[in-house]
Coordinates of C-alpha atoms in Angstrom, one line a residue:
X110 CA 11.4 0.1 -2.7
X111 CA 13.4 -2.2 -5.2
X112 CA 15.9 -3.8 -4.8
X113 CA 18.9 -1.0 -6.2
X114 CA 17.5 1.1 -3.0
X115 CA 15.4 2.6 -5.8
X116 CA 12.0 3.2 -5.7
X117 CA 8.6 2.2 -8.2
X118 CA 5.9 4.5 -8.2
X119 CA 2.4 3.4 -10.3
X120 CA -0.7 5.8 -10.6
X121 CA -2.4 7.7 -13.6
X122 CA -1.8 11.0 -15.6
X123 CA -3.4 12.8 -18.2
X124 CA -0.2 14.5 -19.9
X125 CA 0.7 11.5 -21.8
X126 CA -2.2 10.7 -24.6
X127 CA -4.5 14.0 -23.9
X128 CA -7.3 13.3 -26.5
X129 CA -8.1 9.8 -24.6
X130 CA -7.7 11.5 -20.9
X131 CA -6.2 9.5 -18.3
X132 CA -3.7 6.7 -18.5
X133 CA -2.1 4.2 -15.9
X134 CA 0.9 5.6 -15.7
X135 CA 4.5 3.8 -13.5
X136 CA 8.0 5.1 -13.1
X137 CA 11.2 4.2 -11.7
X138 CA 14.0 6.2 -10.3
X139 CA 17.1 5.5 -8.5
X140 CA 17.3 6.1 -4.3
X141 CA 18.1 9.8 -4.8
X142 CA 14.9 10.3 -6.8
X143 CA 16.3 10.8 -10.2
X144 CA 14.3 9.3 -13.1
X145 CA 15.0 6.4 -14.6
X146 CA 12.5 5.5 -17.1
X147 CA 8.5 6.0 -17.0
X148 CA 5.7 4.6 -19.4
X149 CA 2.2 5.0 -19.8
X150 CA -0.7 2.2 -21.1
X151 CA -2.7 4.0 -22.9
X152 CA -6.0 2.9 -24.5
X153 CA -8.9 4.7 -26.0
X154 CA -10.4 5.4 -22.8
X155 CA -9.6 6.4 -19.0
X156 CA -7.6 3.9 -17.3
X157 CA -6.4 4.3 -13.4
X158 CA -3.7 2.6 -11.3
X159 CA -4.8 2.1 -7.7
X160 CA -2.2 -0.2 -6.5
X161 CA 0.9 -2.3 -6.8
X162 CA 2.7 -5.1 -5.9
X163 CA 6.2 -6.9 -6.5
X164 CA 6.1 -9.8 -8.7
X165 CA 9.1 -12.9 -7.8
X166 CA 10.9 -11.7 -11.2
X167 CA 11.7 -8.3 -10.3
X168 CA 8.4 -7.1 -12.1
X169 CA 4.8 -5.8 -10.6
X170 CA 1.4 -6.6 -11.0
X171 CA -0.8 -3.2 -11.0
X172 CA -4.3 -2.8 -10.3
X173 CA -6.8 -0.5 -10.6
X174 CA -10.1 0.0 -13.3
X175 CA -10.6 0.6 -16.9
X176 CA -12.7 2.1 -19.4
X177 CA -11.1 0.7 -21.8
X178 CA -13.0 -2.3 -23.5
X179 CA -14.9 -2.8 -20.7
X180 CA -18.0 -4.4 -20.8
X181 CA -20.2 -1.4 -19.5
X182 CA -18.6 1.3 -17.4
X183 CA -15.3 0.3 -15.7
X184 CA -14.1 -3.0 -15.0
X185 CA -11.5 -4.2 -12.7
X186 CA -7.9 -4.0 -14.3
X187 CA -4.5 -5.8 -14.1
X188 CA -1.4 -5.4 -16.1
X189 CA 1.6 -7.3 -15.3
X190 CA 5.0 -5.7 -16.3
X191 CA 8.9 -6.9 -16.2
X192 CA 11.7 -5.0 -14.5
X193 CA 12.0 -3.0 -16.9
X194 CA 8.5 -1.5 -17.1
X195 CA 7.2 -3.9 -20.2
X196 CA 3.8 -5.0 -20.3
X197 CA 3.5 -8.9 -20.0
X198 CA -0.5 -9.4 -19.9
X199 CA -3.5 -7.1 -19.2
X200 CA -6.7 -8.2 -18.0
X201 CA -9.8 -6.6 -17.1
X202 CA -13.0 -7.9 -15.1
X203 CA -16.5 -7.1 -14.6
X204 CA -20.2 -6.6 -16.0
X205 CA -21.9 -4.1 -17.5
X206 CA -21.8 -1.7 -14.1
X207 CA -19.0 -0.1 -12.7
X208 CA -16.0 -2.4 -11.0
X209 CA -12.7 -1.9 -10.2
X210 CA -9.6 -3.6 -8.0
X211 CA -8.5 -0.7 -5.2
X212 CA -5.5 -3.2 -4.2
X213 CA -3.2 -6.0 -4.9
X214 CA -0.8 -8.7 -3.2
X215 CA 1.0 -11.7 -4.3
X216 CA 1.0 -14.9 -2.0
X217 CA 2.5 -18.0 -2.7
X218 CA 2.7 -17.1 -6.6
X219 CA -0.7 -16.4 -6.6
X220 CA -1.8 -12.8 -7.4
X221 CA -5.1 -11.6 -5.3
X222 CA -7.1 -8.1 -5.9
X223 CA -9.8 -6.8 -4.1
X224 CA -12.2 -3.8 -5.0
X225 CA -15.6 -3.8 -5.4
X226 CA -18.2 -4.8 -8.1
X227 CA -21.6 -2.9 -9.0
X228 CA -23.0 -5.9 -11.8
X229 CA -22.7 -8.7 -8.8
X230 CA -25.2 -7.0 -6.8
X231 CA -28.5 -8.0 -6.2
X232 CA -29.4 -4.6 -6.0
X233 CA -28.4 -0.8 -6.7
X234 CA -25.5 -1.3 -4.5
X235 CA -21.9 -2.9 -4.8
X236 CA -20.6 -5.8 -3.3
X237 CA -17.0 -6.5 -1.8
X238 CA -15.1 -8.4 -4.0
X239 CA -11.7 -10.7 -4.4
X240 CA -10.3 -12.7 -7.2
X241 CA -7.5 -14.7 -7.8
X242 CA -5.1 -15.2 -10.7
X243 CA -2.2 -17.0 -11.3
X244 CA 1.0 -15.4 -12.8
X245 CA -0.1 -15.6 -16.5
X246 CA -3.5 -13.9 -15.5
X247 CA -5.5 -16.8 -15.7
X248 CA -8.4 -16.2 -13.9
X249 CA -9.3 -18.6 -10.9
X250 CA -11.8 -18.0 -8.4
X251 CA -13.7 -15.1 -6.8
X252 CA -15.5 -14.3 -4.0
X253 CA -18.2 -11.8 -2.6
X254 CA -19.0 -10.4 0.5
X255 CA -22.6 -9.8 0.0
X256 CA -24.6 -7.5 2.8
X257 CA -28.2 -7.2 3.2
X258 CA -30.7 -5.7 1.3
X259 CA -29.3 -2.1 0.4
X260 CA -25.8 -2.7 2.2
X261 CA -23.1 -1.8 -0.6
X262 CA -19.5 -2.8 0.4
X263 CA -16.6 -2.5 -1.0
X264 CA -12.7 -4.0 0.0
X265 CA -10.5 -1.5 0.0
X266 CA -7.2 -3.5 1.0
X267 CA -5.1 -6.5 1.1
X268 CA -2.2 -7.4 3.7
X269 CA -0.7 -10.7 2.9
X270 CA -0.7 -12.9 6.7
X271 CA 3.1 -15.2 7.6
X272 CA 0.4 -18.3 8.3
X273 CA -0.1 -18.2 4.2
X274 CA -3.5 -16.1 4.7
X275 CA -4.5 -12.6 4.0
X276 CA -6.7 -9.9 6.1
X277 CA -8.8 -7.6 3.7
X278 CA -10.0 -4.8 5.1
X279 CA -13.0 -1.9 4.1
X280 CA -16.1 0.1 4.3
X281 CA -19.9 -1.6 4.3
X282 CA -22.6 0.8 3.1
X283 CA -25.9 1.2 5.0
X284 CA -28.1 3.7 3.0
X285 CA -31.1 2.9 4.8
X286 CA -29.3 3.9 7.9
X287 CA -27.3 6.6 5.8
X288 CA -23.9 5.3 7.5
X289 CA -20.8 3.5 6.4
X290 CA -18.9 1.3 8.9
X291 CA -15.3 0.1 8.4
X292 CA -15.0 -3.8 7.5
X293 CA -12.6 -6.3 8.1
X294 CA -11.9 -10.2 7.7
X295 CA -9.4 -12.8 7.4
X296 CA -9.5 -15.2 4.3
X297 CA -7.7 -18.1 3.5
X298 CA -5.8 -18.5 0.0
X299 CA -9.7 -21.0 -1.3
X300 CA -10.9 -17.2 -0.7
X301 CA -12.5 -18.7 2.1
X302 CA -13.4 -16.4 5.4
X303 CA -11.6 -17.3 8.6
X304 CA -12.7 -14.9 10.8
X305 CA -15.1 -11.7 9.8
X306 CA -16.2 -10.2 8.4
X307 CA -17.1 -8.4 11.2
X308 CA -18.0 -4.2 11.2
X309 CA -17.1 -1.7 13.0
X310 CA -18.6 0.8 14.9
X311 CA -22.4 1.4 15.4
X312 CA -24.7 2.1 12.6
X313 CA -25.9 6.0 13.8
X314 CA -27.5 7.7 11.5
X315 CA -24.5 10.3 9.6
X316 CA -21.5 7.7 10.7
X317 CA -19.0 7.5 8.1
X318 CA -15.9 4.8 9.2
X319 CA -13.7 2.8 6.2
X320 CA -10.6 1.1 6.6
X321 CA -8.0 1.5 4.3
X322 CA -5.0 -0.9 4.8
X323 CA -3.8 -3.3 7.9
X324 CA -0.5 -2.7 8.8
X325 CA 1.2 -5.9 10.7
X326 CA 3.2 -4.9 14.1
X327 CA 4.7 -6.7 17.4
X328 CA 3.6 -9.9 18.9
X329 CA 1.2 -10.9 15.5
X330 CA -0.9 -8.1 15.9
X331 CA -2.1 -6.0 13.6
X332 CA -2.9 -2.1 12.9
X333 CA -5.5 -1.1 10.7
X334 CA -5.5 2.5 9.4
X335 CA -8.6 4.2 8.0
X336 CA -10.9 7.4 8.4
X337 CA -14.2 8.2 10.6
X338 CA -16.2 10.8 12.0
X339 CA -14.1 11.6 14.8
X340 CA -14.5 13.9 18.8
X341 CA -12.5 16.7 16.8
X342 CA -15.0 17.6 14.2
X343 CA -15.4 16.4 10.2
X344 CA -13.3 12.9 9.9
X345 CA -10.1 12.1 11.2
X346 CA -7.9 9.5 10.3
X347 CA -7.6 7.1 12.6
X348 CA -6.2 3.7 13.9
X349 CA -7.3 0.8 15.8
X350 CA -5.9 -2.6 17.0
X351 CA -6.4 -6.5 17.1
X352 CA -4.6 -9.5 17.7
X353 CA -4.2 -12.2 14.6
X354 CA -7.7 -13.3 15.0
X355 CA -9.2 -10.0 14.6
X356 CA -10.6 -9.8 18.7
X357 CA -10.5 -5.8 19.4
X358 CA -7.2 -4.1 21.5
X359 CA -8.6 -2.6 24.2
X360 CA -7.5 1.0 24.3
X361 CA -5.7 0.3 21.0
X362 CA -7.6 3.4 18.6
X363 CA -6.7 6.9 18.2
X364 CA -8.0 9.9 16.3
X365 CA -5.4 12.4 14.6
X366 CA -6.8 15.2 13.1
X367 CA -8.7 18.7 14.3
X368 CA -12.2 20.3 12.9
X369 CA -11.4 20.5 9.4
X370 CA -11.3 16.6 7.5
X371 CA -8.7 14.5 7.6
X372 CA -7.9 11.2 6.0
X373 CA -6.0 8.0 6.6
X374 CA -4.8 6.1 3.5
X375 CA -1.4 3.9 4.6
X376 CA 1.1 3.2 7.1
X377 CA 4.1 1.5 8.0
X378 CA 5.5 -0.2 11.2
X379 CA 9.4 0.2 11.4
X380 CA 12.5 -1.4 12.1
X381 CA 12.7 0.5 15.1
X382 CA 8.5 -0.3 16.2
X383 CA 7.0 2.6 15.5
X384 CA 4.0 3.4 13.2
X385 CA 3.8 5.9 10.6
X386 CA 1.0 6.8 8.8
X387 CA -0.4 9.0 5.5
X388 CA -3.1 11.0 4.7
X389 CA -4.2 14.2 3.6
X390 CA -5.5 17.3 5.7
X391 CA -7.1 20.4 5.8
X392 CA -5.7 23.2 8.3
X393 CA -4.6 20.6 10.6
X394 CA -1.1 22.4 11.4
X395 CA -1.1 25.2 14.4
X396 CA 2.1 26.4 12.6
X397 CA 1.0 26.1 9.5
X398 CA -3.2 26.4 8.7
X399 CA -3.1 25.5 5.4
X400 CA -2.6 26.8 1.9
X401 CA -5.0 24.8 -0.3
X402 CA -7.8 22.4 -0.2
X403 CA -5.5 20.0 1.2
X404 CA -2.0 19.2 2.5
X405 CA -0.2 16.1 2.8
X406 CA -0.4 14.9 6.2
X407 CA 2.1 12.4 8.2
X408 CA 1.7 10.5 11.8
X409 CA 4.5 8.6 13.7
X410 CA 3.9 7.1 17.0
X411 CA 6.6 6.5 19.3
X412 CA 5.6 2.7 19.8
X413 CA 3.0 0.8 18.2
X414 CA 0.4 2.2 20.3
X415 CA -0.4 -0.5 22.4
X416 CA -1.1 0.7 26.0
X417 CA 0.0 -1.7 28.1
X418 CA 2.0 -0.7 31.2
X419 CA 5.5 0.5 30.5
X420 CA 4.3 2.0 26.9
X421 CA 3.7 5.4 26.4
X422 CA 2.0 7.0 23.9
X423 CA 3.6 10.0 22.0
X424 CA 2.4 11.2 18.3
X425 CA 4.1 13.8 16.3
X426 CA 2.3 15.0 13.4
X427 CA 3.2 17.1 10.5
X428 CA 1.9 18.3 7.6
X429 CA 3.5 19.3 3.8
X430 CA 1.7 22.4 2.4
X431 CA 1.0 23.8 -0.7
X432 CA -1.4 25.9 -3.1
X433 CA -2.5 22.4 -5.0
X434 CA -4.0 19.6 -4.2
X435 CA -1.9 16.6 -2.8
X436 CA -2.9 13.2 -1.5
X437 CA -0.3 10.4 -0.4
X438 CA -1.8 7.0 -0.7
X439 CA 1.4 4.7 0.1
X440 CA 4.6 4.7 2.1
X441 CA 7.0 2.2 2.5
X442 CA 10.3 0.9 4.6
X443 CA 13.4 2.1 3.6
X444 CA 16.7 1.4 5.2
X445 CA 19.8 3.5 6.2
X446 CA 23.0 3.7 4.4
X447 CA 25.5 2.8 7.5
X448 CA 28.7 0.9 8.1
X449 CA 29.7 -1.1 11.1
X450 CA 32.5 -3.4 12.7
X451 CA 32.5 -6.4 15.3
X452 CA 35.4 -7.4 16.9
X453 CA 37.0 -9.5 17.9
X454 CA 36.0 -12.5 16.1
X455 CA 35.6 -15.0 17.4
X456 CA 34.5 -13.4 21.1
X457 CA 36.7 -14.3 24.0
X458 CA 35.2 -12.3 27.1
X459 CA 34.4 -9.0 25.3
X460 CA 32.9 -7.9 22.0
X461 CA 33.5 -4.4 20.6
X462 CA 30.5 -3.2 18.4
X463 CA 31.7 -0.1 16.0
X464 CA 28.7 1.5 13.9
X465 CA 28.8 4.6 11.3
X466 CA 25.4 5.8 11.6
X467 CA 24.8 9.4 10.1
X468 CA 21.1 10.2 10.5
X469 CA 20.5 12.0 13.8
X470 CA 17.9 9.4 15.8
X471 CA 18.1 6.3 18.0
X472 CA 19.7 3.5 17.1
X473 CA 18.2 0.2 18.4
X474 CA 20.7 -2.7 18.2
X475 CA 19.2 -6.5 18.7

């Protein structure tokens, strides 16, 4: 969301510059979703956007990978543009193997990407990665998180922490166990870890579990969103919970989803303290099976899950169906448009609190 109430969306297309294919492609519209402006970089090659991030001047950095001059396959790519959509630098990173940055935060004017990297490894498989930049792209550190013999990793998110750290989040690959278990850590802004990484879940032959993005919620906690092989069949995207130093929420998981596949990308935690999640979905909908491959698929708890006495859990779930294919990756926090008054002013004895509120839903005033 920017700050008109607007809203900047970055991803790829292939409409723009057809004989090269696919371009990193960005757009901006106003709050009603009319089109402002969009652009696409286009090089000679395919070139993705996987993520974004607001910049202190009204700008973004983007991330994703390039073909592009790369120096092999695909490298890790970042392009920092203005307000108004301009490029300011573009930088790519890797070896001659595949790499590429799946997302991107900026913390105390420092710009940090995480992915993974194929030409680090010591083997056939890829290692989680992180850099750091500063604001002009200049490169200045990276780090690894390096598995065992045949583990490939890879990070596939970053969620910057109010203590001036960051928790990165992802999937470790066990081929000799032919599983994948969900990964997370805590780093500090040396790229040092703090706590983690530490995986998930039990290496069982045919386990599949990744994380996708942490969400931060009530009392410093955090929810982390992701997809496994679930009770209902196929995966499922699910959440789980920990406090700031990453110990496990009892109780704190749940599985949404039915015996088709479903996938957890992003989420949200809301003004009002609940969670919302994206994802994609096949036939998940009792009024609604499905119409293509897969629908776009939404989750909102009523509370942030916790179960401690005096919360209950309640989830609604619904899905958006069509005859293409549809994935939603990101969601954000928008706010209403409402009016209010407080009177008198100053308080004597009694305060009169007047509020124009036209969606239909609770209102919680603090």
């Amino acid at each position: 969301v920017t700050a008109d109430s607007g809203y900047f969306v970055a991803g790829y297309s292939n409409s723009f510059n057809p004989p090269n294919g696919y371009d990193g492609w960005y757009f901006k519209t106003d709050k009603y979703g009319n089109l402002q402006w969009q652009k696409s970089v286009s090089g000679y090659d395919w070139d993705f956007i996987y993520s974004s991030a607001p910049m202190p001047d009204g700008g973004y950095i983007l991330g994703g990978e390039t073909y592009t001059g790369s120096n092999g396959s695909a490298d890790g790519w970042l392009l920092r543009i203005d307000k108004n959509g301009d490029t300011l630098w573009s930088r790519h990173f890797g070896g001659a193997l595949d790499e590429k940055f799946k997302s991107v935060c900026v913390l105390n004017n420092r710009i940090y990407a995480v992915g993974n990297n194929f030409t680090h490894a010591t083997d056939t498989t890829s290692d989680s990665w992180i850099v750091k930049l500063d604001t002009n792209g200049n490169f200045i550190a990276e780090n690894f998180f390096v598995g065992p013999h045949h583990f490939g990793g890879s990070f596939n998110g970053i969620t910057p922490d109010d203590g001036g750290s960051f928790f990165v989040c992802g999937e470790i690959e066990l081929p000799d166990s032919n599983c994948t278990q969900s990964l997370i850590t805590k780093m500090d802004t040396l790229l040092n870890f703090i706590n983690g990484p530490s995986a998930g879940g039990q290496p069982i032959p045919g386990r599949y579990e990744a994380f996708n993005q942490v969400i931060k919620i009530s009392y410093g906690n955090i929810a982390v969103v992701g997809t496994h092989i679930g009770g209902w069949g196929g995966t499922n995207l699910f959440i789980v919970g920990f406090r700031n130093d990453l110990t496990f929420i009892t109780d704190f998981a749940h599985d949404c989803g039915k015996q088709y596949d479903e996938f957890g990308y992003s989420g949200i935690y809301t003004t009002s303290g609940r969670l919302i999640f994206v994802g994609s979905a096949e036939q998940i909908c009792s009024t609604n099976p499905g119409m293509g491959i897969q629908d776009v698929f939404l989750v909102r708890f009523e509370s942030d899950s916790i179960k401690n006495s005096g919360i209950t859990q309640t989830v609604v779930s619904q899905c958006f169906a069509d005859t293409l294919f549809y994935w939603a990756v990101g969601a954000n926090v928008y706010s209403h448009d409402l009016s209010f008054n407080f009177y008198p002013n100053p308080v004597i004895d009694k305060a009169q609190l007047e509020i124009n509120f036209q969606a239909q839903e609770v209102l919680t005033v603090r």
